[in-house]
Coordinates of C-alpha atoms and ligand atoms in Angstrom, one line a residue:
M1 CA 0.0 0.0 0.0
S2 CA 1.4 3.4 -0.9
F3 CA 0.0 7.0 -0.4
S4 CA -0.8 7.2 -4.1
D5 CA -3.3 4.4 -3.8
L6 CA -5.5 6.4 -1.3
G7 CA -7.0 9.0 -3.6
L8 CA -5.1 12.0 -2.3
S9 CA -4.5 15.0 -4.6
E10 CA -1.1 15.6 -6.3
K11 CA -0.4 18.6 -4.1
V12 CA -0.9 16.5 -0.9
L13 CA 1.2 13.6 -2.3
Q14 CA 4.0 16.0 -3.0
A15 CA 3.9 17.3 0.6
V16 CA 3.9 13.7 1.9
T17 CA 7.0 13.0 -0.2
T18 CA 8.7 16.1 1.2
A19 CA 7.8 15.0 4.7
G20 CA 9.7 11.8 4.0
Y21 CA 6.9 9.4 4.5
T22 CA 7.1 6.4 2.3
E23 CA 4.1 4.3 3.5
P24 CA 0.9 5.2 5.1
T25 CA 0.4 4.0 8.7
P26 CA -2.5 1.6 9.3
I27 CA -4.9 4.3 10.5
Q28 CA -4.0 6.4 7.4
A29 CA -4.4 3.5 5.0
Q30 CA -7.8 2.7 6.4
A31 CA -9.2 6.2 7.2
I32 CA -8.1 8.3 4.2
P33 CA -10.3 6.7 1.5
H34 CA -13.4 6.9 3.7
V35 CA -12.7 10.6 4.5
L36 CA -12.3 11.4 0.8
A37 CA -15.6 9.5 0.1
R38 CA -17.2 11.9 2.6
R39 CA -18.1 9.2 5.1
D40 CA -18.1 9.6 8.8
V41 CA -15.2 7.9 10.6
L42 CA -14.8 6.6 14.1
G43 CA -11.1 6.1 14.6
I44 CA -9.9 4.3 17.7
A45 CA -6.3 5.1 17.7
Q46 CA -3.9 6.7 20.2
T47 CA -1.4 9.4 19.4
G48 CA 1.8 8.1 17.7
T49 CA -0.2 6.1 15.2
G50 CA -0.1 8.8 12.6
K51 CA -3.8 9.8 13.2
T52 CA -3.2 13.5 12.7
A53 CA -2.1 13.0 9.1
A54 CA -5.0 10.5 8.7
F55 CA -7.4 13.4 8.9
T56 CA -5.2 16.3 7.8
L57 CA -4.2 14.9 4.4
P58 CA -7.7 14.1 3.1
M59 CA -9.0 17.4 4.5
L60 CA -6.4 19.2 2.5
T61 CA -7.5 17.3 -0.6
L62 CA -11.2 18.0 0.0
L63 CA -10.5 21.7 0.7
E64 CA -8.9 22.2 -2.7
T65 CA -12.4 22.9 -4.1
G66 CA -14.4 25.8 -2.7
R67 CA -13.6 29.0 -0.8
A68 CA -13.9 30.3 2.7
R69 CA -16.3 33.1 3.6
A70 CA -15.8 35.7 6.4
R71 CA -16.5 34.3 9.9
M72 CA -17.8 31.0 8.5
P73 CA -15.1 28.4 8.8
R74 CA -15.4 25.5 6.4
T75 CA -13.9 22.9 8.7
L76 CA -13.6 22.7 12.4
I77 CA -11.1 20.6 14.5
L78 CA -11.7 20.3 18.2
E79 CA -8.7 19.5 20.4
P80 CA -8.6 19.1 24.2
T81 CA -5.4 21.0 24.8
R82 CA -3.6 24.1 23.4
E83 CA -0.5 22.0 22.5
L84 CA -2.5 19.5 20.6
A85 CA -4.3 22.2 18.7
A86 CA -0.9 23.9 17.9
Q87 CA 0.4 20.6 16.7
V88 CA -2.5 20.1 14.3
E89 CA -1.8 23.6 13.0
E90 CA 1.8 22.6 12.4
S91 CA 0.6 19.6 10.5
F92 CA -1.5 21.8 8.2
E93 CA 1.5 23.9 7.7
R94 CA 3.7 20.9 6.9
Y95 CA 1.4 19.1 4.6
G96 CA -0.3 22.2 3.2
T97 CA 2.8 23.8 1.8
N98 CA 1.4 23.6 -1.7
H99 CA -2.0 25.0 -0.7
K100 CA -3.2 28.5 -0.1
L101 CA -5.5 27.8 2.8
N102 CA -6.3 30.0 5.8
V103 CA -5.8 28.1 9.0
A104 CA -6.8 29.7 12.3
L105 CA -5.9 28.5 15.7
I106 CA -8.4 29.5 18.4
I107 CA -6.9 28.6 21.8
G108 CA -6.8 30.2 25.2
G109 CA -3.9 32.4 26.4
V110 CA -3.6 34.2 23.0
S111 CA -5.0 37.6 22.1
F112 CA -8.7 37.6 20.9
A113 CA -7.9 40.5 18.5
D114 CA -5.5 38.4 16.3
Q115 CA -7.8 35.5 16.3
D116 CA -10.8 37.7 15.4
A117 CA -8.8 39.2 12.5
K118 CA -8.1 35.7 11.1
L119 CA -11.7 34.7 11.4
T120 CA -12.9 37.8 9.6
R121 CA -10.6 37.0 6.7
G122 CA -12.3 33.7 6.2
T123 CA -11.0 30.4 7.5
D124 CA -10.7 27.1 5.7
V125 CA -9.5 25.2 8.8
L126 CA -10.4 26.3 12.3
I127 CA -8.5 24.4 15.0
A128 CA -9.8 25.1 18.5
T129 CA -10.1 24.1 22.1
P130 CA -13.7 24.0 23.2
G131 CA -13.7 26.8 25.8
R132 CA -12.1 29.5 23.6
L133 CA -14.3 28.5 20.6
L134 CA -17.4 29.1 22.7
D135 CA -16.0 32.4 23.9
H136 CA -15.6 33.6 20.3
F137 CA -19.1 32.3 19.5
E138 CA -20.6 34.1 22.4
R139 CA -18.9 37.3 21.3
G140 CA -20.8 37.0 18.0
K141 CA -17.5 36.7 16.0
L142 CA -18.1 33.3 14.6
L143 CA -20.7 31.4 12.7
L144 CA -20.5 27.6 12.6
T145 CA -23.3 27.1 10.0
G146 CA -20.8 26.8 7.1
V147 CA -18.9 23.8 8.7
E148 CA -18.7 21.0 6.2
L149 CA -16.4 18.7 8.1
L150 CA -16.0 18.4 11.9
V151 CA -13.1 16.6 13.6
I152 CA -13.4 15.6 17.3
D153 CA -9.9 14.5 18.4
E154 CA -8.9 12.8 21.6
A155 CA -12.5 12.3 22.7
D156 CA -11.7 10.3 25.7
R157 CA -9.3 13.0 27.0
M158 CA -12.1 15.6 26.4
L159 CA -14.2 13.4 28.7
D160 CA -11.4 13.3 31.3
M161 CA -11.1 17.1 31.2
G162 CA -14.8 17.8 31.6
F163 CA -15.3 19.2 28.0
I164 CA -18.1 17.0 26.9
P165 CA -20.9 19.5 27.7
D166 CA -19.0 22.1 25.6
I167 CA -18.6 19.6 22.8
E168 CA -22.3 18.8 22.8
R169 CA -23.1 22.6 22.6
I170 CA -20.7 23.1 19.7
V171 CA -22.0 20.0 17.8
K172 CA -25.5 21.5 18.0
M173 CA -24.2 24.6 16.2
V174 CA -22.7 22.9 13.2
P175 CA -25.0 21.7 10.4
F176 CA -26.5 18.3 10.7
T177 CA -25.4 17.5 7.2
R178 CA -21.7 17.9 8.0
Q179 CA -19.2 15.0 7.8
T180 CA -17.8 14.0 11.2
L181 CA -14.4 12.3 12.1
F182 CA -14.2 11.2 15.7
F183 CA -11.0 9.9 17.3
S184 CA -10.5 8.4 20.7
A185 CA -7.7 6.2 22.1
T186 CA -10.2 4.3 24.2
M187 CA -14.0 3.8 24.0
P188 CA -15.5 3.9 27.4
P189 CA -19.4 3.8 27.4
E190 CA -19.8 7.6 27.6
I191 CA -17.6 8.0 24.5
E192 CA -19.6 5.2 22.7
R193 CA -22.7 7.2 23.5
L194 CA -21.3 10.4 22.0
A195 CA -20.0 8.6 18.9
D196 CA -23.5 7.2 18.4
M197 CA -25.0 10.6 18.7
F198 CA -22.5 12.6 16.6
L199 CA -21.8 10.1 13.7
H200 CA -24.0 8.9 10.9
T201 CA -23.3 5.2 9.9
P202 CA -19.6 5.7 10.5
Q203 CA -16.7 3.5 9.3
R204 CA -15.2 2.1 12.5
I205 CA -11.4 1.8 12.3
E206 CA -9.4 0.4 15.1
V207 CA -5.6 0.3 15.1
A208 CA -3.1 -1.6 17.3
R209 CA -4.0 -1.4 21.0
P210 CA -1.5 0.7 23.0
S211 CA -0.2 -2.2 25.0
S212 CA 0.8 -4.1 21.8
A213 CA 2.4 -1.0 20.3
A214 CA 4.9 -0.8 23.2
T215 CA 7.0 -3.9 22.3
T216 CA 10.2 -1.9 21.7
I217 CA 10.2 -0.4 25.2
T218 CA 12.2 -1.8 28.0
Q219 CA 10.2 -1.3 31.2
R220 CA 11.6 -1.4 34.7
L221 CA 10.3 -0.7 38.1
V222 CA 12.5 1.1 40.6
A223 CA 11.8 0.6 44.3
T224 CA 12.2 3.8 46.3
P225 CA 11.1 5.1 49.7
G226 CA 8.0 7.3 49.5
E227 CA 9.4 10.6 50.6
D228 CA 9.6 13.1 47.8
H229 CA 13.3 14.0 48.4
A230 CA 14.2 10.3 48.4
K231 CA 12.3 9.9 45.1
R232 CA 14.2 12.9 43.6
D233 CA 17.4 11.5 44.8
R234 CA 16.6 8.1 43.3
L235 CA 15.6 9.7 40.0
R236 CA 18.8 11.6 39.7
R237 CA 20.9 8.5 40.2
L238 CA 18.7 6.7 37.7
I239 CA 19.2 9.4 35.1
R240 CA 23.0 9.5 35.7
A241 CA 23.2 5.8 35.4
E242 CA 21.4 5.7 32.0
E243 CA 24.2 6.0 29.5
S244 CA 21.9 5.6 26.5
L245 CA 19.8 8.5 27.5
T246 CA 19.6 11.2 24.9
N247 CA 16.4 12.9 26.0
G248 CA 13.6 12.0 28.4
I249 CA 10.2 12.9 29.8
I250 CA 9.6 12.7 33.5
F251 CA 6.0 12.4 34.5
C252 CA 4.5 13.6 37.8
N253 CA 0.9 13.2 38.8
R254 CA 0.5 16.8 40.2
K255 CA 1.4 19.9 38.4
R256 CA 2.8 21.4 41.5
D257 CA 5.3 18.6 41.7
V258 CA 6.2 19.2 38.1
A259 CA 7.4 22.7 39.0
T260 CA 9.2 21.5 42.2
L261 CA 10.9 18.6 40.5
Q262 CA 12.0 20.7 37.5
K263 CA 13.5 23.3 39.9
S264 CA 15.2 20.6 41.9
L265 CA 16.7 19.0 38.8
V266 CA 18.0 22.4 37.6
S267 CA 19.5 23.1 41.0
H268 CA 21.3 19.8 40.7
G269 CA 22.8 20.7 37.3
F270 CA 20.4 19.0 35.0
D271 CA 19.0 20.6 31.9
A272 CA 15.3 20.4 32.5
V273 CA 12.2 22.3 31.6
A274 CA 8.6 22.0 33.0
L275 CA 5.3 21.6 31.2
H276 CA 2.1 21.8 33.2
G277 CA -1.4 23.1 32.9
D278 CA -0.9 26.4 34.8
M279 CA 1.9 27.7 32.6
D280 CA 0.9 30.4 30.2
Q281 CA 0.8 29.5 26.5
R282 CA 4.1 31.2 25.5
A283 CA 6.0 29.5 28.3
R284 CA 4.6 26.1 27.4
M285 CA 5.4 26.6 23.7
A286 CA 8.9 27.7 24.6
A287 CA 9.5 24.7 26.8
L288 CA 8.2 22.4 24.2
D289 CA 10.1 23.9 21.4
G290 CA 13.4 23.8 23.3
F291 CA 12.8 20.1 24.1
R292 CA 11.8 19.2 20.5
N293 CA 14.8 21.0 19.1
G294 CA 17.1 19.2 21.4
E295 CA 18.1 22.3 23.3
T296 CA 16.8 20.8 26.5
S297 CA 17.2 17.1 27.4
L298 CA 14.7 16.6 30.1
L299 CA 11.0 17.6 30.1
V300 CA 9.1 17.3 33.4
A301 CA 5.4 17.1 32.6
S302 CA 2.0 16.2 33.9
D303 CA -0.3 13.8 32.0
V304 CA -2.7 16.5 30.9
A305 CA 0.0 18.8 29.6
A306 CA 1.8 16.1 27.8
R307 CA -1.1 14.3 26.3
G308 CA -0.7 13.7 22.6
L309 CA 2.3 15.9 22.1
D310 CA 4.3 15.1 19.0
I311 CA 7.8 14.6 20.4
P312 CA 9.7 12.3 18.2
A313 CA 12.5 10.0 19.4
V314 CA 12.4 10.2 23.1
S315 CA 14.9 7.7 24.5
H316 CA 13.6 7.6 28.0
V317 CA 10.4 8.0 30.1
F318 CA 10.6 8.2 33.8
N319 CA 7.5 7.9 35.9
F320 CA 8.4 10.0 39.0
D321 CA 4.9 9.1 40.3
I322 CA 3.1 5.9 39.3
P323 CA 0.1 7.1 37.2
R324 CA -3.3 6.9 39.0
H325 CA -5.0 5.6 35.9
P326 CA -3.5 2.5 34.3
E327 CA -4.2 3.8 30.8
D328 CA -2.0 6.8 31.6
Y329 CA 0.9 4.4 32.0
V330 CA 0.4 3.1 28.5
H331 CA 0.2 6.7 27.2
R332 CA 3.3 7.8 29.1
I333 CA 5.6 5.0 28.1
G334 CA 4.3 5.3 24.5
R335 CA 6.4 8.5 24.3
T336 CA 9.4 6.3 23.8
G337 CA 10.0 3.3 21.5
R338 CA 8.2 5.0 18.7
A339 CA 8.4 4.0 15.0
G340 CA 10.4 0.9 15.7
R341 CA 13.1 2.7 17.9
S342 CA 13.9 1.2 21.2
G343 CA 13.2 3.0 24.4
A344 CA 13.3 2.7 28.1
A345 CA 10.6 3.4 30.7
F346 CA 11.4 3.5 34.4
T347 CA 8.7 3.8 37.1
L348 CA 9.5 4.7 40.6
I349 CA 7.6 2.5 43.0
T350 CA 7.0 3.4 46.7
P351 CA 5.5 1.2 49.3
D352 CA 2.2 3.0 48.7
D353 CA 2.0 2.2 45.0
E354 CA 1.2 -1.5 45.2
R355 CA -2.4 -1.2 44.1
S356 CA -1.7 1.1 41.2
L357 CA 1.0 -1.2 40.0
G358 CA -1.3 -4.2 40.1
A359 CA -3.9 -2.3 38.0
I360 CA -1.2 -1.4 35.4
E361 CA 0.2 -4.9 35.2
T362 CA -3.4 -6.2 34.8
L363 CA -4.0 -3.8 31.9
I364 CA -0.8 -4.5 30.0
G365 CA -1.2 -8.2 30.8
Q366 CA 2.3 -8.8 32.1
P367 CA 4.4 -8.2 35.2
I368 CA 7.0 -5.4 34.8
P369 CA 10.5 -6.4 35.9
W370 CA 12.3 -4.6 38.8
L371 CA 15.5 -2.8 38.0
D372 CA 17.4 -4.1 41.0
G373 CA 15.3 -5.5 43.7
D374 CA 11.6 -5.0 44.6
L375 CA 10.1 -3.2 47.5
S376 CA 11.0 -5.9 49.9
S377 CA 14.6 -5.1 49.3
L378 CA 14.2 -1.5 50.5
P379 CA 15.8 -0.9 53.9
A380 CA 13.4 -2.0 56.6
S381 CA 12.4 1.4 57.9
D382 CA 11.4 2.5 54.5
A383 CA 9.5 -0.6 53.4
E384 CA 7.9 -2.1 56.5
P385 CA 5.3 0.4 57.8
R386 CA 3.3 0.7 54.7
S387 CA 4.3 -2.2 52.5
R388 CA 2.5 -5.5 52.3
H389 CA 4.2 -6.2 49.0
R390 CA 4.8 -9.9 48.4
G391 CA 7.9 -9.2 46.5
R392 CA 8.0 -10.8 43.0
A393 CA 11.3 -11.8 41.6
G394 CA 13.0 -9.0 39.8
D395 CA 16.0 -9.2 37.5
G396 CA 18.1 -8.1 40.5
R397 CA 21.5 -7.1 39.2
R398 CA 22.7 -5.5 42.5
K399 CA 22.0 -6.3 46.1
A400 CA 19.8 -3.9 48.1
S401 CA 22.8 -2.8 50.2
D402 CA 24.4 -1.4 47.0
R403 CA 21.4 0.7 46.2
G404 CA 20.2 4.1 47.1
G405 CA 17.4 3.3 49.5
K406 CA 19.8 3.7 52.3
E407 CA 20.5 7.3 51.5
G408 CA 16.8 8.0 51.3
R409 CA 16.3 6.5 54.8
E410 CA 19.0 8.6 56.3
R411 CA 17.3 11.7 55.1
S412 CA 13.8 10.6 55.7
E413 CA 11.9 13.1 57.8
G414 CA 8.4 11.7 57.4
R415 CA 6.0 12.1 54.5
E416 CA 6.1 15.5 53.1
R417 CA 3.2 17.5 51.8
S418 CA 0.8 14.7 51.8
E419 CA -2.0 17.2 52.3
G420 CA -1.3 18.5 48.8
R421 CA -2.1 15.2 47.1
E422 CA -5.9 15.3 47.1
R423 CA -6.4 17.3 43.9
S424 CA -6.0 15.7 40.6
E425 CA -4.5 17.5 37.7
G426 CA -7.6 16.8 35.6
R427 CA -9.8 18.7 38.0
E428 CA -7.3 21.5 38.5
R429 CA -7.1 21.9 34.8
S430 CA -10.8 22.3 34.2
E431 CA -10.8 24.7 37.2
S432 CA -7.9 26.6 35.8
R433 CA -10.1 28.1 33.1
H434 CA -11.6 30.2 35.9
R435 CA -8.3 31.6 37.1
S436 CA -6.2 34.4 35.7
A437 CA -2.7 34.2 37.0
P438 CA -0.4 31.4 35.8
R439 CA 1.7 29.6 38.4
S440 CA 4.6 28.8 36.4
A441 CA 8.3 28.1 36.9
A442 CA 8.9 29.5 33.5
P443 CA 9.3 33.2 32.9
A444 CA 6.1 35.1 32.8
A445 CA 4.9 36.2 29.4
P446 CA 3.0 39.5 28.8
K447 CA -0.5 39.1 30.1
P448 CA -2.8 38.1 27.2
E449 CA -6.2 39.6 26.7
Q450 CA -8.4 37.7 29.1
S451 CA -11.3 35.5 28.2
R452 CA -14.4 36.0 30.2
R453 CA -14.0 32.4 31.3
D454 CA -10.6 33.3 32.6
E455 CA -11.5 36.4 34.5
A456 CA -12.5 35.1 37.9
P457 CA -9.8 35.7 40.6
R458 CA -7.6 32.9 41.7
R459 CA -9.0 30.9 44.5
S460 CA -7.8 32.0 47.9
T461 CA -7.3 28.5 49.1
Q462 CA -4.2 28.1 47.0
R463 CA -1.0 27.8 49.0
P464 CA 2.3 29.1 47.7
E465 CA 4.7 26.4 46.6
R466 CA 7.1 25.4 49.3
D467 CA 9.7 22.7 49.5
E468 CA 11.0 22.8 53.1
A469 CA 11.6 19.1 53.3
D470 CA 13.9 19.0 50.3
H471 CA 17.3 18.4 52.0
D472 CA 19.0 17.1 48.9
T473 CA 22.6 18.1 48.6
P474 CA 23.3 19.5 45.1
V475 CA 26.0 17.7 43.3
G476 CA 28.8 19.6 41.8
L477 CA 28.5 20.1 38.0
G478 CA 30.2 17.4 36.3
S479 CA 30.0 14.7 38.9
H480 CA 28.9 11.7 36.8
V481 CA 26.4 13.8 35.0
P482 CA 26.6 13.3 31.2
A483 CA 27.7 16.5 29.6
F484 CA 24.6 16.8 27.4
L485 CA 22.3 16.9 30.4
L486 CA 24.0 20.0 31.8
R487 CA 22.8 23.5 31.3
A488 CA 25.2 24.9 28.8
P489 CA 25.0 26.8 25.5
T490 CA 23.9 24.3 23.0
V491 CA 24.0 24.2 19.2
K492 CA 20.5 24.0 17.8
R493 CA 20.0 20.6 16.2
E494 CA 18.2 20.0 13.0
R495 CA 14.9 18.2 13.6
Ligands
AMP501 P1 0.4 11.3 15.4 O1 -0.1 10.0 15.8 O2 -0.4 12.0 14.5 O3 0.8 12.1 16.6 O4 1.8 11.1 14.6 C1 3.0 10.6 15.2 C2 4.2 10.8 14.4 O5 4.3 10.0 13.2 C3 4.4 12.2 13.9 O6 5.7 12.6 14.3 C4 4.3 12.2 12.4 O7 5.1 13.1 11.8 C5 4.7 10.8 12.1 N1 4.0 10.2 10.9 C6 2.8 10.3 10.5 N2 2.5 9.6 9.4 C7 3.6 9.0 9.1 C8 4.0 8.1 8.0 N3 3.1 7.7 7.1 N4 5.3 7.6 8.0 C9 6.2 8.0 9.0 N5 5.9 8.9 10.0 C10 4.6 9.3 10.1

């Protein structure tokens, strides 16, 4: 099967050749002919499968006939996050080099005025996050009655983030006769219901389950005491020991911990940037661009912020926190081992993580080996009070006495900041649409024009970020830290 068999236009085929793609991915091969035939498509595919091009390429072909009218976009793509929306825009730029199409990105954190100007000029492709799209609509600047094709991307993540009521409102505003493409990595009952409601006799296309896509990834569990400073210490030693590391993503469950861990890594001489839901748009884009370009080697991120990001060739994933939802484990480790490349995924496991680990192993249908001894090999004072872990056999390469648990115990001062663990990132993110000030480790950007949805003052219950219990001793620059991880002037690499 080649791209030229799918019915795409010459202009699109040229752009595909320029992008260096030789063969369509399974979702592309299956979806593109149906999209071109104007059928509705239900695509069950996770990010990394090439699903963005599966809708972008045929859309470009379809858009070659017809013209956009002021304030009446011809196609609409809904994305759950700003980053995903920006990536889809990049795809249109990349594959649409031979087209003269107007593409507008309508996301929060960016000035309304610029977005209004684009809409007024007439838009062929409108890529939007639901909240900001509704803001524009309510301001009377947008008409959705000309939409011929609607894409709802990452529907299950929309559900996680509480966007479904917004999506339902938006779908009611587009013509009933439109074509709809609906993508989701998973199909929980609520998503099945929406698919039934939004799609008319769709072609259902399902590509490789995430767990089977992860065969090139070496997964390891790393036993560690539960205190945050001990975890940070273990993480640092892990990173230093990984000679094959070229770049890595470190996942935390809470966005506050993303900021804390990033600062801690930088103070220990690592080259790390943060990506979390409270950073303003410019800071997020800057962090992401630096990481994509290879200027920064480590990206500390939360699930919501990192969802679906197109970051090619990540050598390592570190789960600083074990994910709360087992599916997130699959999404996280799917950041490495892409396109046949090998990758490594390490998950720090504390004595409290037994249940979450069990859920992950059940989902992926296999036990994950331990790097060097399971929880039972932690020093007694770290493991005993909380752990009832039975201790499966790991691939123990070193004895427990050689390992870092001892250092963690010496510094252990009781569980830190446990009171901060109650709020999930997902909830915080949907609430963050009602706050104004970003809480970001990155430099503040000029304040964008505020959305009405963003105008409410920040909740007074928020506490400042503190890290009193972090007694880690910074290492001197150069002590076993690979040179490329250190903050230093870097030459911009070609992507
Ligand atoms: P996506 O699932 O849309 O996030 O795409 C994942 C990655 O695959 C992106 O970096 C794309 O540039 C790349 N990609 C998409 N289609 C192809 C293809 N047919 N051949 C090789 N790479 C592709």
